[in-house]
Coordinates of C-alpha atoms in Angstrom, one line a residue:
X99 CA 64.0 -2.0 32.4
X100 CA 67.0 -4.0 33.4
X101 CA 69.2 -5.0 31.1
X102 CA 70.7 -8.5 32.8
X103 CA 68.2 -11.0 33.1
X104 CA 70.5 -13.7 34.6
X105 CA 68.5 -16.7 35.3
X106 CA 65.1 -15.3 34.2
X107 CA 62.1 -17.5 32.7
X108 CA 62.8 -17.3 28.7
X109 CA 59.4 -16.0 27.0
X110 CA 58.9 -16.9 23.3
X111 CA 56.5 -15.6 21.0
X112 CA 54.6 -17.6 18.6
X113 CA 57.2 -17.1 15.8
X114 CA 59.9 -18.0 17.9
X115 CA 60.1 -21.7 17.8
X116 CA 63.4 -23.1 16.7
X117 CA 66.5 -23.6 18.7
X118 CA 68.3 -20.6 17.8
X119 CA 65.9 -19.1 20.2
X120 CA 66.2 -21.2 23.1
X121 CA 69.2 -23.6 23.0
X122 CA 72.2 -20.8 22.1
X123 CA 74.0 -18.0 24.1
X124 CA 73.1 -19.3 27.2
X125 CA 69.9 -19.9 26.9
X126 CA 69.8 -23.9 26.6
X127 CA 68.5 -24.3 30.8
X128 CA 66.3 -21.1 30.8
X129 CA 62.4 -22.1 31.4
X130 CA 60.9 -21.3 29.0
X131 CA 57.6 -19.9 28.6
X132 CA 54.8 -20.0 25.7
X133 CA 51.6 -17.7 26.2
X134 CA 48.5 -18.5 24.2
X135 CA 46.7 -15.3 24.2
X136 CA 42.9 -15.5 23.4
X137 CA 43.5 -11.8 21.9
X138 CA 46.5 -12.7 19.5
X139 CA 43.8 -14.7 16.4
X140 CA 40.4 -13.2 18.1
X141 CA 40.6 -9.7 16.3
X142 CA 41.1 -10.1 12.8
X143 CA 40.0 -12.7 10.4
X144 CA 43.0 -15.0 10.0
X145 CA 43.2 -17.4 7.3
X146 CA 42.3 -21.4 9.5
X147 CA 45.4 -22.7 8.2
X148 CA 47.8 -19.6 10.0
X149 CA 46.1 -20.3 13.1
X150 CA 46.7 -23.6 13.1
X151 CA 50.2 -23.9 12.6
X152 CA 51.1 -21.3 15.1
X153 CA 49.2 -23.1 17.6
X154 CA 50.4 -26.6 16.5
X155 CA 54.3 -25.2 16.6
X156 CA 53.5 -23.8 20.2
X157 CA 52.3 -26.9 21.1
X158 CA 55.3 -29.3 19.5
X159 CA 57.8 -26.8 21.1
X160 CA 56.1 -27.7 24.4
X161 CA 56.2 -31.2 23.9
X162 CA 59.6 -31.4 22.6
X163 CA 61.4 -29.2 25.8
X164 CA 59.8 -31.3 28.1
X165 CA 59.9 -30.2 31.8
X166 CA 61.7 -27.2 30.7
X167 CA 58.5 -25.5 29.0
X168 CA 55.5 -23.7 30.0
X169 CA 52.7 -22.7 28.6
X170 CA 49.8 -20.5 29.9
X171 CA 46.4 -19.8 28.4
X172 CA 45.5 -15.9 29.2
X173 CA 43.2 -13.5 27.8
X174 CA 46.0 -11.3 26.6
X175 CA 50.2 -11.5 26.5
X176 CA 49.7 -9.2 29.5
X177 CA 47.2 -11.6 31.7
X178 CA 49.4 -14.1 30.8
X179 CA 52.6 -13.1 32.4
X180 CA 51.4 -12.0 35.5
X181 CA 49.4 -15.8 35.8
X182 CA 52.9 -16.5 35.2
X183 CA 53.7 -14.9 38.3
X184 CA 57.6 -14.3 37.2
X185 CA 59.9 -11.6 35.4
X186 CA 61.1 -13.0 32.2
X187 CA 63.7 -12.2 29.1
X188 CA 62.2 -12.0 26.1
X189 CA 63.7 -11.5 22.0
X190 CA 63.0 -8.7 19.7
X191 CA 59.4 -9.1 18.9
X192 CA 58.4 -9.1 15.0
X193 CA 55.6 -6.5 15.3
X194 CA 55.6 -2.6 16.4
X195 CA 52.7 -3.5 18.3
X196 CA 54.6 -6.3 20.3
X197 CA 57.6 -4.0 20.7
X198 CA 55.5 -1.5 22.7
X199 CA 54.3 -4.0 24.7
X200 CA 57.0 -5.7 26.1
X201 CA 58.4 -2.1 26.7
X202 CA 55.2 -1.0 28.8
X203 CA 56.1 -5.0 30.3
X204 CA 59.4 -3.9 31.0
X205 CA 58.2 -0.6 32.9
X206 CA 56.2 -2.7 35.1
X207 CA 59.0 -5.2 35.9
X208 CA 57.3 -8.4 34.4
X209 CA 60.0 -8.3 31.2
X210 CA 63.5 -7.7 32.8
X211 CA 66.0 -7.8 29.6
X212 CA 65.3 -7.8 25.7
X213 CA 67.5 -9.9 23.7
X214 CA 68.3 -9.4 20.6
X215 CA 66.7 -11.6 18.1
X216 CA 68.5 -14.3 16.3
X217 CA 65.9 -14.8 13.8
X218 CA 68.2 -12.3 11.3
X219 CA 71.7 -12.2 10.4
X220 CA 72.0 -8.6 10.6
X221 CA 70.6 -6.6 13.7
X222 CA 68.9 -3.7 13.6
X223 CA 71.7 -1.0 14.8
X224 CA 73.9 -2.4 11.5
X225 CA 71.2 -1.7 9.1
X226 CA 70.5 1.9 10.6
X227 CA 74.4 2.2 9.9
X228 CA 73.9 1.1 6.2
X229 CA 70.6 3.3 5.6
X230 CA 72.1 6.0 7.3
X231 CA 71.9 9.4 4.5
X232 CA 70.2 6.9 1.8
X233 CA 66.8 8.0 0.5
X234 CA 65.7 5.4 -1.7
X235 CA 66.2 1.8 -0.1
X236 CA 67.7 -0.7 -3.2
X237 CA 67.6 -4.2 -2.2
X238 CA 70.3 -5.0 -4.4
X239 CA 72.7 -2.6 -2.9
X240 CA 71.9 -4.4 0.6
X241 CA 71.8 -7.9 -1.2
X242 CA 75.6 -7.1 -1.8
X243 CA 76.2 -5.8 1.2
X244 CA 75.1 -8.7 2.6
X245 CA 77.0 -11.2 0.6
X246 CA 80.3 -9.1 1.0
X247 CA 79.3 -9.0 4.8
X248 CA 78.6 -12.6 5.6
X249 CA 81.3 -14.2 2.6
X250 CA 78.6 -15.9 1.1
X251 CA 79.1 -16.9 -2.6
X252 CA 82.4 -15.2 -3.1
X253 CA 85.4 -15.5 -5.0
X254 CA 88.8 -16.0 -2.8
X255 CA 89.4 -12.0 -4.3
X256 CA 85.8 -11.0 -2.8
X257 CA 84.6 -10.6 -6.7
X258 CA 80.9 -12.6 -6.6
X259 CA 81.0 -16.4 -7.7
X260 CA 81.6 -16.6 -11.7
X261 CA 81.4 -12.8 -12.2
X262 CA 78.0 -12.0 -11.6
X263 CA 76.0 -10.9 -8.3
X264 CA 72.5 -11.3 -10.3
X265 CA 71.3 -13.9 -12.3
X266 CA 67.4 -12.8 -12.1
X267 CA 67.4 -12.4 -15.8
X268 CA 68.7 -16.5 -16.3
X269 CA 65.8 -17.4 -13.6
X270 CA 62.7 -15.6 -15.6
X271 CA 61.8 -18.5 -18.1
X272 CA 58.0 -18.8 -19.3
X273 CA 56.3 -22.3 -18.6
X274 CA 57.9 -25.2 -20.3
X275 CA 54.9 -26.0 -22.1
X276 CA 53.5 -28.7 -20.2
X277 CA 51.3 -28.8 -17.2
X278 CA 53.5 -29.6 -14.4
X279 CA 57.8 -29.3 -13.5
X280 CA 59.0 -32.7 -14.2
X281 CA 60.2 -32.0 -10.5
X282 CA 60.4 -34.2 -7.5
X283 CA 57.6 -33.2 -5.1
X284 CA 58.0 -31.6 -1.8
X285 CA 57.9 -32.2 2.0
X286 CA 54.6 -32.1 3.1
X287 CA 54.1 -33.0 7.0
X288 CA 51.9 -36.4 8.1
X289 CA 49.6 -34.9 11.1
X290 CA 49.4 -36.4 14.6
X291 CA 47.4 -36.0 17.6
X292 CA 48.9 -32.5 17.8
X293 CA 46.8 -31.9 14.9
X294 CA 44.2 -33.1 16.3
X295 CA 43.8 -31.4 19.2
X296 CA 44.6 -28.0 18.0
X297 CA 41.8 -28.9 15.3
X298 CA 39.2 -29.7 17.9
X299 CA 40.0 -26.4 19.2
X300 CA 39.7 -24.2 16.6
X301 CA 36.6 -26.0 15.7
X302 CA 35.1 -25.0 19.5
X303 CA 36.8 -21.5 19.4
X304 CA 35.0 -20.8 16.0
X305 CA 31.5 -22.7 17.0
X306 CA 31.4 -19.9 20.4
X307 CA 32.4 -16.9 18.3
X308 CA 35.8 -16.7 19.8
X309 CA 37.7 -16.2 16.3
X310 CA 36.2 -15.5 12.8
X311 CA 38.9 -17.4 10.0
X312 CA 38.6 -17.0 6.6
X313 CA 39.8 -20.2 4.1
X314 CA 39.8 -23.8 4.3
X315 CA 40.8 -25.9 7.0
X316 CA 43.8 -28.3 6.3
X317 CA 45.4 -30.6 5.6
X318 CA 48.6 -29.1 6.8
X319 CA 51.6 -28.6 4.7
X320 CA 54.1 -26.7 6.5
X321 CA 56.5 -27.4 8.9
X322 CA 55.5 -26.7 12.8
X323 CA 58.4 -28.4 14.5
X324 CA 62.3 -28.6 14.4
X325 CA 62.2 -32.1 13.0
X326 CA 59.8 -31.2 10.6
X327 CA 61.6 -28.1 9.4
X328 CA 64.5 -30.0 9.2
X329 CA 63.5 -32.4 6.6
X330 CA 61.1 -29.6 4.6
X331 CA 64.7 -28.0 4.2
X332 CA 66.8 -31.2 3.4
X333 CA 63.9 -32.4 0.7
X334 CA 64.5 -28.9 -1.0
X335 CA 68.2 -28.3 -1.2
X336 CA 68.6 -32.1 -1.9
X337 CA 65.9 -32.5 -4.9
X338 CA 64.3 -29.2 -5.9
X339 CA 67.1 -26.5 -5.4
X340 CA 68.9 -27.4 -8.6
X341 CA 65.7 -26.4 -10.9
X342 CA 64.5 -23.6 -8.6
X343 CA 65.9 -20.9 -10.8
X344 CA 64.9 -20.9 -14.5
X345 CA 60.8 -21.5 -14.1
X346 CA 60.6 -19.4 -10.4
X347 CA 58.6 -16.3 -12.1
X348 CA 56.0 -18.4 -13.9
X349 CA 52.9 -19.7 -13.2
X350 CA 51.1 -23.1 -13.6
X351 CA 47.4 -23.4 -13.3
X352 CA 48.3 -27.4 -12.2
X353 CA 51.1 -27.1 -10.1
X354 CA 51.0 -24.4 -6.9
X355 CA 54.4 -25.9 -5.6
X356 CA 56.6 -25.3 -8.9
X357 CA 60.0 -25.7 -7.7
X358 CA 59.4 -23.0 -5.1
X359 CA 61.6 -24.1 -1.6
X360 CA 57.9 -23.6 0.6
X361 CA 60.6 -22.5 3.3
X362 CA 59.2 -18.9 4.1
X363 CA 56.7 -20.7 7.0
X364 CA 59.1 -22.7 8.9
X365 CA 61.7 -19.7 8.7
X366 CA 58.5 -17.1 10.0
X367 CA 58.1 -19.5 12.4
X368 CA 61.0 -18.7 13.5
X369 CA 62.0 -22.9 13.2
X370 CA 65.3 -22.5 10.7
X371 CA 68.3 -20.4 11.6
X372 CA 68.4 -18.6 7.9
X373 CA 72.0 -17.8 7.5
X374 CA 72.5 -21.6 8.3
X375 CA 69.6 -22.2 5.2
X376 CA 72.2 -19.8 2.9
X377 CA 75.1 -21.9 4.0
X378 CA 73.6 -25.0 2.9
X379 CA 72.3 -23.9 0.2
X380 CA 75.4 -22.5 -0.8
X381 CA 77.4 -26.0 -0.1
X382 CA 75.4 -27.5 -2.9
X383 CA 76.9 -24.8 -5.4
X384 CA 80.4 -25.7 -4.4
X385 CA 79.7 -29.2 -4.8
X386 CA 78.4 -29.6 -7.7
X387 CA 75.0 -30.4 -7.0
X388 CA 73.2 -27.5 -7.8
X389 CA 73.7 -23.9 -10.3
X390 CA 74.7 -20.9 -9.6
X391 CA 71.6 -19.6 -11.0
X392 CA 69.2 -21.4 -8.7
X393 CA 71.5 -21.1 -5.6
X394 CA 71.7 -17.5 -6.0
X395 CA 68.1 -17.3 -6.8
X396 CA 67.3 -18.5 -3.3
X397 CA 70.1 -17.3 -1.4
X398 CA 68.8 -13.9 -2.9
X399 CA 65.0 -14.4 -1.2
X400 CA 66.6 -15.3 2.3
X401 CA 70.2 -13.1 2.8
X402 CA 68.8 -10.6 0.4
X403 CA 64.8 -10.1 0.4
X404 CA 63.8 -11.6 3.6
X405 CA 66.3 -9.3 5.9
X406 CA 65.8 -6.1 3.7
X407 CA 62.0 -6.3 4.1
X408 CA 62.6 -7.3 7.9
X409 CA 65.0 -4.1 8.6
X410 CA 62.3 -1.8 6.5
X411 CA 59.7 -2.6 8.5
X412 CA 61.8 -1.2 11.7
X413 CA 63.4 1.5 9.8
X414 CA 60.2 3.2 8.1
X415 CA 58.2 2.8 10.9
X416 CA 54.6 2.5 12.1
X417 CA 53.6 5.4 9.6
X418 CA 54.5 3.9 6.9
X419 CA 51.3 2.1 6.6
X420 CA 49.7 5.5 6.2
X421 CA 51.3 5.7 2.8
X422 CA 49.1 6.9 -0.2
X423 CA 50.6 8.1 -2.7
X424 CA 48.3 6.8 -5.7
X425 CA 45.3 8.2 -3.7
X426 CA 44.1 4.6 -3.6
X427 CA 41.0 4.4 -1.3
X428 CA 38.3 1.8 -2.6
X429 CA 37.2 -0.8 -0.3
X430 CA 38.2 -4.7 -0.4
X431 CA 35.2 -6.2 -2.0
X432 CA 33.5 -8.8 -0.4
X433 CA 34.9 -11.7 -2.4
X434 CA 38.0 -10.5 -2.1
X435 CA 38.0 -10.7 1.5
X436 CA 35.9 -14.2 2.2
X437 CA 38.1 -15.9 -0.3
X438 CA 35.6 -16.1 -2.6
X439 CA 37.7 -17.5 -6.1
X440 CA 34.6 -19.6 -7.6
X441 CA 33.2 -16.3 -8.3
X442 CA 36.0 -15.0 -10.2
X443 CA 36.0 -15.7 -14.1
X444 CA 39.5 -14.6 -15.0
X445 CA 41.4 -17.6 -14.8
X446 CA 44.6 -16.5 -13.5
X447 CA 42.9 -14.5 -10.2
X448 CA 40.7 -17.3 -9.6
X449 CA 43.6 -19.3 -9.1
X450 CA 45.5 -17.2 -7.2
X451 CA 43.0 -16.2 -5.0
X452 CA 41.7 -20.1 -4.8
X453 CA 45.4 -21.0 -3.5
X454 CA 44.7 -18.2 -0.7
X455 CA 41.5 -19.7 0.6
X456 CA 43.0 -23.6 -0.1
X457 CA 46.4 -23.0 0.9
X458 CA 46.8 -19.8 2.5
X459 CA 49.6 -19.6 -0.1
X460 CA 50.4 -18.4 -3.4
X461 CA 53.9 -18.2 -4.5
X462 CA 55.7 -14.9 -4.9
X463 CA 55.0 -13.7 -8.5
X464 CA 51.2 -14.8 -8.0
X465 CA 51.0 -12.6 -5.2
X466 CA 52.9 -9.7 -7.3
X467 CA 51.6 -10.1 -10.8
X468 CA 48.6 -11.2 -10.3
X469 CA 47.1 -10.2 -6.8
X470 CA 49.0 -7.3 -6.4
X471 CA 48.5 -6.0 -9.8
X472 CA 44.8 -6.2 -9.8
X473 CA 45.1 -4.3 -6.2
X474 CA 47.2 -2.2 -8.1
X475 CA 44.9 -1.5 -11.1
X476 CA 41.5 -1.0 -9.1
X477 CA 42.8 1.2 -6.7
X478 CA 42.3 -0.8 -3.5
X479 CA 43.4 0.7 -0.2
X480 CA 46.8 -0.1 0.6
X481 CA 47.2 -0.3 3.9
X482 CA 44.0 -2.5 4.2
X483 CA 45.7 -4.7 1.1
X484 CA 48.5 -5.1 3.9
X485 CA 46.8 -6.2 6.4
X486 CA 44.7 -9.1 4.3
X487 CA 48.2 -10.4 3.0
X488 CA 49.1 -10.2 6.6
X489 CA 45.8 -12.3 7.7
X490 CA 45.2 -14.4 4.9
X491 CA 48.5 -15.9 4.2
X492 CA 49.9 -18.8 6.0
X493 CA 53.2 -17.0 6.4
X494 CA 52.5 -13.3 6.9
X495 CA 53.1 -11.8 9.8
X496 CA 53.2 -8.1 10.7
X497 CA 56.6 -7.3 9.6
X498 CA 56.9 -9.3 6.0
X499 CA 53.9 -7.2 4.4
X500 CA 54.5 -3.2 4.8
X501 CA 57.3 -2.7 2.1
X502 CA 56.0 -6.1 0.3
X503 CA 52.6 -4.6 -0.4
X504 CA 52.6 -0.7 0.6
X505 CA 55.9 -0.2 -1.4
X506 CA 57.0 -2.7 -4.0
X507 CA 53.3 -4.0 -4.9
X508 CA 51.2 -0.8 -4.2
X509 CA 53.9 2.1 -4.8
X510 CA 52.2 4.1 -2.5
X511 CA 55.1 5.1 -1.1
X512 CA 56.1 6.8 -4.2
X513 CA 59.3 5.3 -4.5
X514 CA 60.8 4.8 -1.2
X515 CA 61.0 0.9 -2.0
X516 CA 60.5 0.3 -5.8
X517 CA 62.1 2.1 -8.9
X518 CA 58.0 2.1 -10.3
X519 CA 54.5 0.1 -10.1
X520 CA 54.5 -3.6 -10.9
X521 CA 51.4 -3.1 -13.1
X522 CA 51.2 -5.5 -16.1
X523 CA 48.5 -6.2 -18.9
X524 CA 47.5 -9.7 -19.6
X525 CA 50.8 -9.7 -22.3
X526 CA 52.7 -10.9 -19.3
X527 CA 50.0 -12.8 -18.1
X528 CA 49.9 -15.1 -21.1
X529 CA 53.6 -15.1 -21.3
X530 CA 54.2 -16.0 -17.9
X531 CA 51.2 -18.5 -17.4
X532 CA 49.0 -21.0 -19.0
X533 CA 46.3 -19.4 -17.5
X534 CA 45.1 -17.4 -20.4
X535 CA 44.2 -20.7 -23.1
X536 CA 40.8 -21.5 -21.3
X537 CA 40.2 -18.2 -20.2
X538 CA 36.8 -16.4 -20.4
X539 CA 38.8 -13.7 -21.0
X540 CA 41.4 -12.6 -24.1
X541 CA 44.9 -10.6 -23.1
X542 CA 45.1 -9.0 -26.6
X543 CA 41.7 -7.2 -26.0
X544 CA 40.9 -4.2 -24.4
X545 CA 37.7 -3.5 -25.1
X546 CA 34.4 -5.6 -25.6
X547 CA 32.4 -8.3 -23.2
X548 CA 35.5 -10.7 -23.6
X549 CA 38.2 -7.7 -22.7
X550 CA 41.0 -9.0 -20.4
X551 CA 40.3 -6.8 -17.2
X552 CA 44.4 -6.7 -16.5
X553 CA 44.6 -5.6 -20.2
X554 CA 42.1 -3.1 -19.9
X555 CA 42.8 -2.1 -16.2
X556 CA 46.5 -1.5 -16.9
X557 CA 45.5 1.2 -19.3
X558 CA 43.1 2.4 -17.3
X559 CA 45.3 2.5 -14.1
X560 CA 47.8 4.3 -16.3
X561 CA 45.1 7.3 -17.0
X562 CA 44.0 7.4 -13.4
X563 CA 47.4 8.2 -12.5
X564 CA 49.1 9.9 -15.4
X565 CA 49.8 12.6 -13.2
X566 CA 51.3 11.5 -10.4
X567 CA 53.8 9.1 -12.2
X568 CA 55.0 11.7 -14.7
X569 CA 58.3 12.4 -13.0
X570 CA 59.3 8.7 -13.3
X571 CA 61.4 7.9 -16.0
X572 CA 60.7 4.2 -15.9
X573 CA 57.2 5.2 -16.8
X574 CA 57.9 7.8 -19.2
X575 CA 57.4 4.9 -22.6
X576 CA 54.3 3.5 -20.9
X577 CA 52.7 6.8 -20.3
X578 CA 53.4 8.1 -23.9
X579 CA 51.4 4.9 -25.0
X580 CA 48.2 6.6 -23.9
X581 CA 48.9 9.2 -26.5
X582 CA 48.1 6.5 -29.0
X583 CA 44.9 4.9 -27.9
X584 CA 42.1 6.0 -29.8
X585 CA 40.2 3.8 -27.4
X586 CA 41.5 4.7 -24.6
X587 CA 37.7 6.9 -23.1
X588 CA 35.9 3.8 -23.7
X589 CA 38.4 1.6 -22.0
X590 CA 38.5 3.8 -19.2
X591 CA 34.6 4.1 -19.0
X592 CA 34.3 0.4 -19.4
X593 CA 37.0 -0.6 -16.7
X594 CA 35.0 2.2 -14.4
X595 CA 31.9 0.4 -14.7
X596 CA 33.3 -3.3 -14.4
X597 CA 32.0 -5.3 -11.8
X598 CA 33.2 -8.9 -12.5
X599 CA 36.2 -9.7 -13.2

């Protein structure tokens, strides 16, 4: 593969919308092109509301470069650039899949220079540098790293603004006791004839067969377009980012938005520059108009969370998906995977899972604490748990889920990722939530018809894999709990024989 591309056509992926990508380091008078491959949503059963804000955001790119843009219909990424008929320059891909393709491309001449992508702040050969000899990955060590790297949030001496690099422990507050933030709302888009259309073709594609989505359709609430992303980010930093912090790890059976920034679609999109998101962001600390505690908190998801789980994907490799460390193997059930929350009784999964099939959304600690941990407690298979975060959620895309799910909310890497299993009994659950007052279900109890099954399952889970989790001391206090359960044989037999939940 040459490395020059000189004047070659500039080939964007779906997640590669925003100017960064096509209006910087010489790239503002390349063609660009934009293939719609039949293939890319035909496979797997995407959630409606993924596939149509890819295909609107392909669309609005189109329409807002004009003459300069292209886009081709094709069976496969492959078809598509030879109907093209031209060599092109492409970024890094986000996918290993994608990165073997456009190096079999480059082999047969029809990709003629890989850029590197500008949809991270740190590439890929410094990471290597800062992993090199480590054998656990901390994301605090490379949130640091990353501050001291890109002066963000700094004293003049280099110490971290007001003494502290963390302030998760200020930004863990229960619910404030009422059924909503007393928040301004967020952006949410008004749809045009874009919308249209892309519905009206999704409708068709699913009518003949040609894709199989799960969820709801519409209406759309992310950002597809520069514009769009533009004010999504300017309603956040200049109305919500000051009370992001202190409520960010609770839940709210009322209110799915929270304070939460609803950034992490436009940025996958590839439609914000995100070290230009932490320098805003950051501007509104040193003026005044927002905390350290919330600025950090944020700053923390994009410079710290979003990159490490970007460079982890790359740096552990394809067969990292094979991890199993818990010996996890049970089957998605079926109302797992349609989406199915009306048949769920325990309040805080049915409305988890009922923001999946609305929303294709469901903020970070619901997907942890409550989706994960239920993974987590029945033993689901990990690497297909990956791949339905990856399908059913409006922004997961290949690279965000492996270390999300596989490491930090599965542990089946056995540590590589997280110090020990997010599992949790419904104690957190009632502290963290007001989902547990009208629940069928009651957190104290683990036994009986009205036994809280993340109560009961977190015990059970703990017995399953007493074993394996021995040699970690974080579990050492948990673990000797067993001990003490006189219970503990009918809890397990019950939780064994559970079929609703």
């Amino acid at each position: 593969m040459r490395r020059e591309g000189g004047s070659d056509p500039l080939w964007l992926f779906g997640d590669q919308l925003g100017p960064h990508f096509h209006a910087t380091d010489g790239n503002q008078d390349r063609e660009v092109l934009l293939i719609r491959s039949a293939a890319a949503f035909a496979r797997r059963p995407f959630h409606r509301q993924k596939i149509h804000l890819v295909e609107a955001g392909i669309r609005r790119l189109a329409a807002d470069l004009g003459d300069r843009a292209r886009i081709v219909d094709a069976p496969t990424y492959a078809d598509g650039l030879r109907r093209f008929g031209r060599p092109v320059v492409v970024h890094e891909p986000g996918s290993h899949a994608a990165d073997a393709l456009v190096r079999r491309l480059g082999e047969q001449g029809l990709v003629t220079e890989v850029l590197p992508t500008p949809g991270f702040v740190r590439s890929k050969e410094d990471f290597a540098t800062w992993a090199r000899d480590r054998q656990r990955f901390v994301m605090e060590d490379f949130y640091r790293d990353q501050r001291r790297r890109f002066g963000v949030l700094l004293e003049p001496d280099g110490d971290p603004a007001s003494g502290k690099w963390n302030f998760d422990h200020d930004n863990r507050r229960p619910p404030p006791g009422r059924s909503t933030l007393p928040v301004p709302a967020p952006w949410f888009p008004s749809e045009d004839d874009v919308d249209d259309q892309v519905r009206a073709d999704l409708d068709k594609a699913e009518r003949d067969g040609d894709i199989h989505p799960v969820g709801v359709d519409g209406p759309r609430r992310f950002a597809v377009g520069q514009a769009e992303a533009e004010e999504a980010l300017d309603r956040f930093l200049d109305h919500r980012l000051a009370t992001f912090g202190p409520h960010q790890d609770a839940m709210l059976s009322a209110d799915w938005a929270m304070s939460h920034a609803l950034l992490s679609v436009p940025l996958n999109l590839g439609l914000l520059d995100p070290l230009d998101v932490v320098r805003r962001a950051e501007e509104r600390y040193l003026s005044g108009a927002a905390p350290l505690a919330s600025v950090e908190g944020f700053v923390r998801q994009i410079l710290g969370w979003r990159e490490w789980i970007w460079h982890l994907y790359w740096h552990l490799g394809p067969d990292y998906l094979k991890k199993n460390e818990l010996h996890a193997h049970r089957k998605l059930p079926r109302w797992w995977r349609e989406l199915d929350a009306d048949s769920v009784e325990a309040a805080c999964l049915r409305t988890a899972l009922a923001g999946v099939r609305d929303r294709g959304y469901a903020h970070h600690i619901e997907r942890l604490m409550v989706l994960g941990n239920h993974a987590l407690q029945r033993g689901y298979d990990p690497a297909e748990l990956t791949g339905w975060f990856a399908t059913a959620f409006v922004d997961g895309f290949p690279w965000v889920m492996p270390a999300n799910v596989v490491g930090m909310s599965q542990y089946a890497d056995g540590g590589i990722v997280g110090t020990k299993p997010y599992a949790a009994g419904g104690a957190y659950l009632n502290r963290m939530s007001d989902h547990c007052g009208g629940c069928t279900y009651d957190p104290k109890k683990r036994v009986g018809a009205d036994a809280c099954p993340f109560t009961a399952g977190y015990w059970a889970f703990l017995d399953r894999n007493a074993d394996r989790l021995r040699g970690n001391p974080r579990m050492r206090q948990p673990l000797n709990g067993l001990g003490r359960l006189a219970d503990l044989p009918d809890v397990v037999a019950r939780e064994n024989r559970r079929d609703r939940f």
